[in-house]
RNA sequence: CGGGGCGUAGCUCAGAUCGGAUAGAGUGCGCGGUUUGGGUCCGCGAGGUCGCCGGUUCAAGUCCGGCCGCCCCGACCA
């Protein structure tokens, strides 16, 4: 490609709305342009990188037996109603009515469609297992897109689906994806870890998220350096050490003026926060018989701990969970700031599983400026549900080995779900097994966001001058630059090289513009093509052309007659370096 | 959806407190010259519904009201 013809220019300054490096550089280098909140165009450079990423994904999926197909973006609501997700998913799914008044959706994932097809196609265990995938544009009306390509509303997604006779088969395909994902992320040179995750709207049993670790990430992760355990904070369990047992003392009301916070209360009472209990009031939306019911929930956990809303949502099987308003709290006869489950009726009380093991706590008395001393679970109040609803924190004990946990942040670049029979059972996708029994197909679902992955590549590989694209993902392999010469016609040489290199299959971005050297070098650095080939008089008098790696790992002066061969060699060197990082990884089970 | 910020040339920003005549700069873009190994220098030129609608006023980029858009924090989220 001739840069004089390229449809996008580099920007000297990034638009002011871009804050994170990947967003700024992808804009400046001309890979992307923004249309609206969470809506981006991929310019020719960006599109080429995106296609390369998608092809890396294709390679990895095909290698584990995947068959590429394509399913419709627009779905009739009917299938979504059948699985219930029409009702469960909120405003993030775009819906519309077609010309004859039918409800339609823009599919944000394709379990329904795959299951619908499977229902028609699959009759026998002999047709299983199967792995199908497609790479397609998705729209999710995210309430808050951010960070450039990291979190957008419209994006490309690879989603694959496995169909199996049983859980053993699913497990096998799940593990194959686990390995394939590491392989392909390695090929993109994006380091990542797999963490256990919440199943969220997908439903199902087991799920992992693949996380690129970075402070700009929006997921909080819990990691154990000792045993390697890792989990999304949303679901992370941890060791809760119960305080020493004590004789239950007499319940006592104490005057605690202005103690509306845990910190204030602990200070006033002269006790650690761990001796207090906090009461949090929420409204949970729960589906009962296809109807949404709002339930008033009182969550109780130790004063020094934080509520984990995902855990609570899952425990309640709630669709939605939000803090209760002061009015809603007052209506229940509860005093905000001094709330307590004691003596309150007609609410759903959920207690963190550490509370029953914590004797003589200080908690609210439902009366302004008063708390109870020596509150003991069971004796003084009861819960509808006792379970883990507290959030892991830095330093808490690892649930596997007890060592202190470390917190980190990450960007989710892929995920894998063991769905089981949720969709097949709901939609009647059954097959006849060996034993003559009709059984629901056991399914899995697996996603990757190529656009987000591109952002992570940029985030991981750049310097103060611009992008440093890995050879596997770069829009072109070689950036050819000529610098006008006084005696030598460097432009003619460059034109010839441009032809020669393309003839042997090298992808060349050729800067044929009449620009000053500084401009060309700066643009080359910004765009980040892995190899830069300069035709200039200075190097020619020193014996050849200048070939340089953008990542700083080598530069060479190459005689003109050897240039094509050398370029091919350097390209395959760089490809080999990356392929060497692809290795079997232990599946944690 | 709550809190905060911003909206003037392709991009980065002045101008707004205190209303006043053809709305500016840098960069980018076009033309001419100059220069040619890290964003040369000089000249000329094109480029604007000052986010939109309404109001106040003799007069609005500037004041008032409403709306829209974008960004950040939170809520939310495969």
GROMACS .gro file of N, CA, C and O in nm, chain A residues 86 90-96 104-108 139-141:
model
   64
   86UNK      N    1  -3.533  -1.331   2.693
   86UNK     CA    2  -3.608  -1.212   2.651
   86UNK      C    3  -3.652  -1.132   2.774
   86UNK      O    4  -3.654  -1.011   2.774
   90UNK      N    5  -3.182  -0.709   3.029
   90UNK     CA    6  -3.239  -0.575   3.036
   90UNK      C    7  -3.216  -0.494   2.910
   90UNK      O    8  -3.214  -0.548   2.799
   91UNK      N    9  -3.196  -0.365   2.930
   91UNK     CA   10  -3.191  -0.270   2.819
   91UNK      C   11  -3.066  -0.286   2.733
   91UNK      O   12  -3.056  -0.224   2.627
   92UNK      N   13  -2.969  -0.368   2.776
   92UNK     CA   14  -2.848  -0.380   2.695
   92UNK      C   15  -2.874  -0.457   2.565
   92UNK      O   16  -2.794  -0.452   2.473
   93UNK      N   17  -2.987  -0.528   2.558
   93UNK     CA   18  -3.020  -0.596   2.434
   93UNK      C   19  -3.113  -0.507   2.351
   93UNK      O   20  -3.219  -0.466   2.398
   94UNK      N   21  -3.069  -0.479   2.229
   94UNK     CA   22  -3.150  -0.393   2.143
   94UNK      C   23  -3.269  -0.472   2.089
   94UNK      O   24  -3.253  -0.585   2.043
   95UNK      N   25  -3.385  -0.414   2.097
   95UNK     CA   26  -3.507  -0.480   2.051
   95UNK      C   27  -3.580  -0.388   1.956
   95UNK      O   28  -3.572  -0.266   1.966
   96UNK      N   29  -3.650  -0.446   1.863
   96UNK     CA   30  -3.734  -0.365   1.775
   96UNK      C   31  -3.848  -0.451   1.724
   96UNK      O   32  -3.854  -0.572   1.748
  104UNK      N   33  -3.846  -0.839   1.764
  104UNK     CA   34  -3.718  -0.887   1.712
  104UNK      C   35  -3.608  -0.841   1.808
  104UNK      O   36  -3.627  -0.744   1.882
  105UNK      N   37  -3.493  -0.908   1.801
  105UNK     CA   38  -3.379  -0.862   1.881
  105UNK      C   39  -3.255  -0.860   1.794
  105UNK      O   40  -3.247  -0.930   1.693
  106UNK      N   41  -3.159  -0.775   1.833
  106UNK     CA   42  -3.025  -0.786   1.778
  106UNK      C   43  -2.952  -0.881   1.871
  106UNK      O   44  -2.928  -0.848   1.988
  107UNK      N   45  -2.919  -0.996   1.821
  107UNK     CA   46  -2.863  -1.100   1.906
  107UNK      C   47  -2.729  -1.058   1.964
  107UNK      O   48  -2.639  -1.019   1.890
  108UNK      N   49  -2.717  -1.062   2.094
  108UNK     CA   50  -2.589  -1.026   2.156
  108UNK      C   51  -2.504  -1.149   2.180
  108UNK      O   52  -2.390  -1.138   2.224
  139UNK      N   53  -2.404  -0.611   1.890
  139UNK     CA   54  -2.438  -0.483   1.951
  139UNK      C   55  -2.490  -0.509   2.092
  139UNK      O   56  -2.582  -0.589   2.110
  140UNK      N   57  -2.430  -0.444   2.187
  140UNK     CA   58  -2.481  -0.448   2.324
  140UNK      C   59  -2.488  -0.305   2.373
  140UNK      O   60  -2.386  -0.236   2.377
  141UNK      N   61  -2.604  -0.264   2.410
  141UNK     CA   62  -2.623  -0.124   2.446
  141UNK      C   63  -2.574  -0.100   2.588
  141UNK      O   64  -2.652  -0.081   2.680
   0.00000   0.00000   0.00000
